C-alpha cells in the first residue's frame, strides 16, 4: 500500500520561509512588548539566528530566492521617503541644505581621515567614507512609522536621511571614478561614469514620477489598487535602473521627491502600505539579518568599531551644531544626530556593488562595512527610537505621561 | 479667592483671539509642532500679535492688540497670519482655520507640556483631548462691570447669529456631522459650559463667584467655559461661541458685526435682560449649530418662530446706522451678502469635500485658503 504521507518529511523552501516569518514575528513581539525595543530589531535578530552563520536553519540561497521581495520592500521605503521630501521646503529654508551638507561633509571627512591610519587604498577609504555618510532610509522610515512620530526633528530626520543617502550614492560613484584613475582608465570614464549615473537616475526618477502623476487622472478609488500601482512603479524603476546601469536607490529617491513636487495632492500614496507592505518590511529586515555574519565583526575588527565611533561623533556634532543654528529647538537638535545613526541595507547594497565591480578593492570595503553594519543593524534602530522618544516626537506609549 | 475688580476699558474697543490648526504638509493631519513653531516665533522678536500654546500640540493661539475699528484689527490679523505662515513654510507645516479638524481622531492628539494643560487633561480625561477644537474669541471693551453684565445678557439673544455666521466645522472624524458648527458640541460636554448666571451687578456676580469658589469647583474665571464671560482683568466681555473662520478677513468681519451689535445695544438699550430670555437659549443655540442660518430662532417672550436667516438680515438693517458710525458698514455688507447668498464656511467645506473626495484634501484646501485669503 502506498501511503501518501512519507515520514519523516523534508522541510522544503515554503516551510523554511514560513518558519522564518513566524520566528520573526514572535521575536518582534518580544522586542516590542517586553523589551520596548523597535520591532525591526526582532526581525533582524530572527534572521541572524536562523541564518547560515548561526543555526543554519535556512540556507544561504534563501537570500537569493527572496531577493525580489527584499528589493521591492527597500524600493518602496525609498520611494516613500522621497515622497516625504518637499523640495520647496529647501527653498523656503535654505539652512536645511547647509545643515545637511555640514553633517555629511563632516562625516565623510572624519571617517576618511580616520581610515588613513590603516593601510588602505585611497579608493577603499573614499568608498567606505561615502557609505558611512548615508543614514539607512529603511530603518528611519520604519522607526518613524512604528513610533508614529511627528514633529520638526522627525521632518528633518527624513529630509537629511534622503539627502545624505543621495550624497552617499554620488560619492561612492566618484570613489569608483578614483579607482578608475588608480586602474589607469581614461579621464572621460572617471568623470563620465558618475555623471551618467547621477543624471540617468534623476531622469529615470522623473519618468517614474511623471508616470505616477499621470496615473492620478485615472482616479483610483481603492487604496489597495493604488498600492498595486505604487508597487508596479517601484518594480519598473528597479528593473530599468538595473538594466541601464543606474542607481536603483537614487532613481527611487529622486522619483519620490519629484512626484511630491509635481503634485501636492494626497491621493496616491497609501499610508504605510497596509498589510502587504508590512509583509515586505518583515522580509526586508529578516533577510538583512540572514545576510549578517558575526564573523564580519572579527574581520572588520577595531576598524569597524572605530569607524562607527568616528561616524557617530561626526553625525552627532554635525547635526547638533547645524540644526541648532538652523532653528531647531536645542533639545531636539541634540537628538537629531542620534536619530541619524542607522546604517544598513543601503550600505550593504552599495558595498556589494563596489565588490561586484572591483573584486580586490571591494573585498576590503565589504569587510569594513559589513562589520559596522552588523553592529548598527542592532544599535541604529534603538538610537533612532530613543531620539524620537526623548525629543517628545514619538507617540507616547499608552498610559505614559506625554513629554 | 475673591473675584478681582473689573478694569474699565474703552467702550467698544476690540480684540480677537484665534485658535489655529497646525497641519502636517504630508497628510494634513494635525501635527504636534506647536513647540517648534513657538520656538521659531521666539527667534523672531518684535513679531506682530501675541502667539501662545493651546491645550494640545496641534493647536496654536494668536491674539491681537486692542483696536477701536475692525480695519486696524483686520490689518493686524493679516500681519500675524503672514508672519506665522512664513514660519510654517520654514518648518514645513501648514496652518488652517476651521472649527474642527476634518478627520483627526481625539486619541491621536497630544497634550501640550504645560502644568495647566496637564491638570485639565487629568481632570477631564478624553474631553480635554477632544477639546482640540478651534474657536474665535472676541473681546469687547466695557467702561464698567455693570455695563459688561448688561451687554453679556443682552447679547445672549444674538449668540445664535454669531454661531450661524461663523460655523466652520461640519466634519468630525472624517464624517459629515450635519452640523454647521460641530465644534460647540465638544464645548457643551464640559460641566461648567453654558451661560453666565442672571445677575445685573458686579457685586452680585462677586457673590456668585465666591459661592462657586467655596464649593471648590472653580478656582478662577478661566474655569468657566461659558459662551460669554466677563474678563475683569481686561475690562471686557469675551464671546466664545464662534468657530475660527477659514480666513482672517471673515474673522475681522465677525468682530465688526459684534462691535456694531454692541454699540446698538449699549446706546439704544432695546433690551432689559431678564432670566426668561434664557428659556429657549439652548434650543436656539442648537438650531444655529445644527442648521446655521437655515435654523430657526424662537423669541422667548412672544414664542414666535422665525428663520435665523431673516433675523440676521433684519438685525443688519436695524443696526446699519451704528455700522456707519463705527466705519464697519463694509464688513456688515459682506456679512449680509453671505447670508443672502447662502454662503458660509461650513457650506464651503462641504462643497470642497464633495469636489475633492477626501477629508485630507479638504484640510489641504483649508490650509491654502487660510494662507492666501
CSV table of C-alpha atoms in Angstrom, one decimal, chain A residues 50-339:
chain,number,residue,atom,x,y,z
A,50,UNK,CA,18.1,31.2,11.8
A,51,UNK,CA,20.6,32.3,9.1
A,52,UNK,CA,23.5,30.3,7.8
A,53,UNK,CA,26.0,31.9,10.1
A,54,UNK,CA,24.4,30.8,13.4
A,55,UNK,CA,21.8,28.0,13.4
A,56,UNK,CA,21.8,27.5,9.6
A,57,UNK,CA,18.1,26.7,9.6
A,58,UNK,CA,17.7,28.5,6.4
A,59,UNK,CA,20.2,28.0,3.6
A,60,UNK,CA,22.2,31.0,2.2
A,61,UNK,CA,20.3,30.6,-1.0
A,62,UNK,CA,17.2,32.0,0.6
A,63,UNK,CA,18.6,35.5,0.3
A,64,UNK,CA,18.8,35.0,-3.5
A,65,UNK,CA,15.3,33.4,-3.7
A,66,UNK,CA,13.6,36.2,-1.8
A,67,UNK,CA,15.8,38.9,-3.3
A,68,UNK,CA,13.0,40.4,-5.4
A,69,UNK,CA,10.9,40.8,-2.3
A,70,UNK,CA,13.8,42.4,-0.5
A,71,UNK,CA,14.4,44.8,-3.3
A,72,UNK,CA,10.7,45.7,-3.5
A,73,UNK,CA,10.5,46.3,0.2
A,74,UNK,CA,13.5,48.5,0.2
A,75,UNK,CA,12.4,50.2,-3.0
A,76,UNK,CA,9.0,51.1,-1.5
A,77,UNK,CA,10.6,52.6,1.6
A,78,UNK,CA,13.0,54.6,-0.6
A,79,UNK,CA,10.2,55.8,-2.8
A,80,UNK,CA,8.1,56.7,0.3
A,81,UNK,CA,11.0,58.6,1.9
A,82,UNK,CA,11.5,60.5,-1.4
A,83,UNK,CA,7.8,61.4,-1.4
A,84,UNK,CA,8.1,62.8,2.1
A,85,UNK,CA,10.8,65.3,1.0
A,86,UNK,CA,9.3,68.5,-0.2
A,87,UNK,CA,11.9,70.4,-2.3
A,88,UNK,CA,10.0,73.7,-1.7
A,89,UNK,CA,10.9,73.3,2.0
A,90,UNK,CA,14.5,73.6,1.0
A,91,UNK,CA,13.8,76.8,-1.0
A,92,UNK,CA,11.9,78.4,2.0
A,93,UNK,CA,14.6,77.3,4.5
A,94,UNK,CA,18.0,77.1,2.7
A,95,UNK,CA,19.6,76.5,6.1
A,96,UNK,CA,18.4,72.9,5.8
A,97,UNK,CA,20.7,72.3,2.8
A,98,UNK,CA,23.6,73.9,4.7
A,99,UNK,CA,22.8,71.8,7.7
A,100,UNK,CA,22.7,68.6,5.6
A,101,UNK,CA,25.9,69.4,3.8
A,102,UNK,CA,27.7,70.2,7.1
A,103,UNK,CA,26.6,66.9,8.6
A,104,UNK,CA,27.5,64.9,5.6
A,105,UNK,CA,30.8,66.6,4.9
A,106,UNK,CA,31.9,66.2,8.5
A,107,UNK,CA,31.0,62.5,8.5
A,108,UNK,CA,32.8,61.9,5.2
A,109,UNK,CA,35.9,63.9,6.2
A,110,UNK,CA,36.2,62.4,9.7
A,111,UNK,CA,35.8,58.8,8.5
A,112,UNK,CA,38.2,59.3,5.6
A,113,UNK,CA,40.8,60.8,7.9
A,114,UNK,CA,40.3,58.0,10.4
A,115,UNK,CA,40.8,55.3,7.8
A,116,UNK,CA,44.1,56.9,6.8
A,117,UNK,CA,45.6,55.3,9.9
A,118,UNK,CA,45.2,51.9,8.3
A,119,UNK,CA,46.9,50.5,5.3
A,120,UNK,CA,44.2,51.1,2.8
A,121,UNK,CA,44.0,52.2,-0.8
A,122,UNK,CA,42.6,55.7,-1.4
A,123,UNK,CA,39.7,54.1,-3.4
A,124,UNK,CA,38.8,52.0,-0.4
A,125,UNK,CA,38.9,54.9,2.0
A,126,UNK,CA,36.7,57.1,-0.2
A,127,UNK,CA,34.2,54.2,-0.7
A,128,UNK,CA,33.9,53.4,3.0
A,129,UNK,CA,33.7,57.1,3.9
A,130,UNK,CA,31.0,57.5,1.3
A,131,UNK,CA,29.0,54.6,2.6
A,132,UNK,CA,29.3,56.0,6.1
A,133,UNK,CA,27.6,59.2,5.1
A,134,UNK,CA,24.3,57.6,4.4
A,135,UNK,CA,21.7,57.0,7.1
A,136,UNK,CA,19.6,54.0,6.5
A,137,UNK,CA,16.4,55.1,4.8
A,138,UNK,CA,14.6,51.8,5.5
A,139,UNK,CA,15.3,51.9,9.3
A,140,UNK,CA,14.4,55.6,9.6
A,141,UNK,CA,11.1,55.2,7.7
A,142,UNK,CA,10.2,52.1,9.8
A,143,UNK,CA,11.1,53.6,13.2
A,144,UNK,CA,9.2,56.8,12.4
A,145,UNK,CA,6.2,54.8,11.4
A,146,UNK,CA,6.4,52.4,14.3
A,147,UNK,CA,6.5,55.2,16.8
A,148,UNK,CA,4.0,57.3,14.9
A,149,UNK,CA,6.5,60.2,15.3
A,150,UNK,CA,5.7,63.7,14.1
A,151,UNK,CA,7.4,66.9,14.6
A,152,UNK,CA,10.2,69.2,13.4
A,153,UNK,CA,13.0,66.8,14.3
A,154,UNK,CA,11.2,63.9,12.5
A,155,UNK,CA,10.8,66.1,9.4
A,156,UNK,CA,14.4,67.0,9.4
A,157,UNK,CA,15.4,63.4,10.1
A,158,UNK,CA,13.7,62.2,7.0
A,159,UNK,CA,14.9,65.1,4.9
A,160,UNK,CA,18.5,64.6,6.0
A,161,UNK,CA,18.3,60.9,5.5
A,162,UNK,CA,17.1,61.3,1.9
A,163,UNK,CA,19.8,63.9,1.2
A,164,UNK,CA,22.7,62.1,2.8
A,165,UNK,CA,21.7,58.9,1.0
A,166,UNK,CA,21.9,60.8,-2.3
A,167,UNK,CA,25.3,62.2,-1.4
A,168,UNK,CA,26.5,58.8,-0.4
A,169,UNK,CA,25.5,57.3,-3.7
A,170,UNK,CA,27.2,60.0,-5.6
A,171,UNK,CA,30.3,60.0,-3.5
A,172,UNK,CA,30.5,56.2,-3.9
A,173,UNK,CA,30.4,56.5,-7.7
A,174,UNK,CA,33.0,59.2,-7.6
A,175,UNK,CA,35.1,56.9,-5.5
A,176,UNK,CA,34.7,54.3,-8.2
A,177,UNK,CA,36.0,57.1,-10.5
A,178,UNK,CA,39.0,57.4,-8.3
A,179,UNK,CA,39.6,53.7,-8.6
A,180,UNK,CA,39.3,54.1,-12.4
A,181,UNK,CA,42.2,56.5,-12.1
A,182,UNK,CA,44.1,54.0,-10.0
A,183,UNK,CA,43.4,51.4,-12.6
A,184,UNK,CA,44.6,53.8,-15.3
A,185,UNK,CA,41.3,54.3,-17.0
A,186,UNK,CA,40.7,57.5,-19.1
A,187,UNK,CA,39.6,60.7,-17.6
A,188,UNK,CA,36.4,60.5,-19.6
A,189,UNK,CA,35.4,57.3,-17.9
A,190,UNK,CA,36.4,58.7,-14.5
A,191,UNK,CA,34.1,61.7,-14.8
A,192,UNK,CA,31.6,60.1,-17.2
A,193,UNK,CA,30.5,57.3,-15.1
A,194,UNK,CA,29.3,59.2,-12.0
A,195,UNK,CA,27.8,61.9,-14.2
A,196,UNK,CA,25.9,59.3,-16.3
A,197,UNK,CA,24.7,57.6,-13.1
A,198,UNK,CA,23.5,60.9,-11.5
A,199,UNK,CA,21.7,62.3,-14.5
A,200,UNK,CA,20.4,59.0,-15.6
A,201,UNK,CA,19.0,58.1,-12.2
A,202,UNK,CA,17.5,61.6,-11.9
A,203,UNK,CA,15.9,61.3,-15.4
A,204,UNK,CA,14.6,57.8,-14.6
A,205,UNK,CA,13.2,59.0,-11.3
A,206,UNK,CA,11.5,61.9,-13.2
A,207,UNK,CA,9.9,59.5,-15.6
A,208,UNK,CA,8.6,57.3,-12.8
A,209,UNK,CA,7.2,60.3,-11.0
A,210,UNK,CA,5.6,61.5,-14.2
A,211,UNK,CA,4.0,58.2,-14.8
A,212,UNK,CA,2.5,58.2,-11.3
A,213,UNK,CA,1.4,61.7,-11.8
A,214,UNK,CA,-0.4,60.9,-15.0
A,215,UNK,CA,-2.0,57.9,-13.3
A,216,UNK,CA,-3.5,60.3,-10.8
A,217,UNK,CA,-6.0,61.2,-13.5
A,218,UNK,CA,-7.3,57.7,-13.5
A,219,UNK,CA,-8.6,58.4,-10.0
A,220,UNK,CA,-8.1,55.0,-8.5
A,221,UNK,CA,-10.5,55.0,-5.6
A,222,UNK,CA,-9.4,51.8,-4.0
A,223,UNK,CA,-6.4,52.1,-1.8
A,224,UNK,CA,-5.4,48.5,-2.5
A,225,UNK,CA,-5.2,49.3,-6.2
A,226,UNK,CA,-3.3,52.4,-5.6
A,227,UNK,CA,-0.8,50.3,-3.6
A,228,UNK,CA,-0.6,47.9,-6.5
A,229,UNK,CA,0.2,50.8,-8.8
A,230,UNK,CA,3.0,52.0,-6.5
A,231,UNK,CA,4.4,48.5,-6.5
A,232,UNK,CA,4.4,48.4,-10.3
A,233,UNK,CA,6.2,51.7,-10.5
A,234,UNK,CA,8.8,50.6,-7.9
A,235,UNK,CA,9.4,47.4,-9.8
A,236,UNK,CA,9.6,49.2,-13.1
A,237,UNK,CA,12.1,51.6,-11.6
A,238,UNK,CA,14.2,48.8,-10.1
A,239,UNK,CA,14.4,46.8,-13.2
A,240,UNK,CA,15.1,49.8,-15.5
A,241,UNK,CA,17.7,51.2,-13.3
A,242,UNK,CA,19.4,47.8,-13.2
A,243,UNK,CA,19.3,47.4,-16.9
A,244,UNK,CA,20.6,50.8,-17.6
A,245,UNK,CA,23.4,50.5,-15.1
A,246,UNK,CA,21.9,53.3,-13.0
A,247,UNK,CA,21.5,53.5,-9.2
A,248,UNK,CA,18.2,51.9,-8.0
A,249,UNK,CA,18.1,53.8,-4.7
A,250,UNK,CA,18.9,57.1,-6.4
A,251,UNK,CA,16.2,56.7,-9.1
A,252,UNK,CA,13.6,55.8,-6.5
A,253,UNK,CA,14.5,58.5,-4.0
A,254,UNK,CA,14.5,61.1,-6.8
A,255,UNK,CA,11.3,59.7,-8.2
A,256,UNK,CA,9.6,60.1,-4.8
A,257,UNK,CA,10.9,63.7,-4.5
A,258,UNK,CA,9.9,64.7,-8.0
A,259,UNK,CA,6.4,63.2,-7.5
A,260,UNK,CA,6.0,65.3,-4.4
A,261,UNK,CA,7.0,68.4,-6.3
A,262,UNK,CA,4.7,67.6,-9.2
A,263,UNK,CA,1.7,67.2,-7.2
A,264,UNK,CA,0.7,68.2,-3.7
A,265,UNK,CA,-2.4,66.1,-3.9
A,266,UNK,CA,-2.5,63.3,-1.4
A,267,UNK,CA,-4.4,60.7,-3.3
A,268,UNK,CA,-1.8,58.4,-4.5
A,269,UNK,CA,0.4,57.4,-1.6
A,270,UNK,CA,-1.2,54.8,0.6
A,271,UNK,CA,-0.3,55.2,4.2
A,272,UNK,CA,2.4,52.9,5.3
A,273,UNK,CA,1.4,50.4,2.6
A,274,UNK,CA,-1.1,48.3,4.6
A,275,UNK,CA,-0.8,44.6,5.2
A,276,UNK,CA,1.2,43.7,2.0
A,277,UNK,CA,3.6,46.4,2.9
A,278,UNK,CA,4.0,45.0,6.4
A,279,UNK,CA,5.0,41.6,4.9
A,280,UNK,CA,7.6,43.3,2.7
A,281,UNK,CA,9.1,45.1,5.7
A,282,UNK,CA,9.4,41.8,7.6
A,283,UNK,CA,11.0,40.1,4.7
A,284,UNK,CA,13.4,43.0,4.2
A,285,UNK,CA,14.7,43.1,7.7
A,286,UNK,CA,14.7,39.4,8.3
A,287,UNK,CA,16.7,38.9,5.2
A,288,UNK,CA,19.1,41.6,6.3
A,289,UNK,CA,19.6,39.6,9.4
A,290,UNK,CA,20.1,36.4,7.4
A,291,UNK,CA,22.8,38.0,5.4
A,292,UNK,CA,24.7,39.1,8.6
A,293,UNK,CA,27.6,37.1,9.8
A,294,UNK,CA,29.1,37.7,13.3
A,295,UNK,CA,32.5,36.8,11.8
A,296,UNK,CA,32.4,40.1,9.9
A,297,UNK,CA,32.9,41.9,13.2
A,298,UNK,CA,36.1,39.9,13.8
A,299,UNK,CA,37.2,40.6,10.2
A,300,UNK,CA,36.3,44.3,10.4
A,301,UNK,CA,37.7,44.3,13.9
A,302,UNK,CA,38.7,47.5,15.6
A,303,UNK,CA,38.4,49.3,12.3
A,304,UNK,CA,34.7,48.7,12.1
A,305,UNK,CA,34.2,49.8,15.7
A,306,UNK,CA,36.4,52.8,15.3
A,307,UNK,CA,34.6,53.7,12.1
A,308,UNK,CA,31.3,53.6,13.9
A,309,UNK,CA,32.5,55.8,16.8
A,310,UNK,CA,34.0,58.4,14.5
A,311,UNK,CA,31.0,58.4,12.2
A,312,UNK,CA,28.6,58.7,15.2
A,313,UNK,CA,30.6,61.5,16.7
A,314,UNK,CA,30.7,63.4,13.3
A,315,UNK,CA,27.0,62.9,12.7
A,316,UNK,CA,26.1,64.0,16.2
A,317,UNK,CA,28.3,67.1,16.2
A,318,UNK,CA,27.4,68.0,12.6
A,319,UNK,CA,23.7,67.7,13.1
A,320,UNK,CA,23.7,69.3,16.6
A,321,UNK,CA,25.6,72.4,15.5
A,322,UNK,CA,24.0,72.9,12.2
A,323,UNK,CA,20.4,72.1,13.1
A,324,UNK,CA,20.7,74.1,16.3
A,325,UNK,CA,22.0,77.1,14.3
A,326,UNK,CA,19.2,76.4,11.8
A,327,UNK,CA,16.3,76.9,14.2
A,328,UNK,CA,15.7,73.5,15.6
A,329,UNK,CA,14.9,73.5,19.4
A,330,UNK,CA,18.2,72.8,21.1
A,331,UNK,CA,16.9,69.7,22.9
A,332,UNK,CA,15.7,68.3,19.5
A,333,UNK,CA,18.9,69.3,17.7
A,334,UNK,CA,20.8,67.3,20.3
A,335,UNK,CA,18.8,64.2,19.5
A,336,UNK,CA,18.8,64.7,15.7
A,337,UNK,CA,22.4,63.4,15.4
A,338,UNK,CA,21.5,60.3,17.4
A,339,UNK,CA,18.5,59.7,15.2
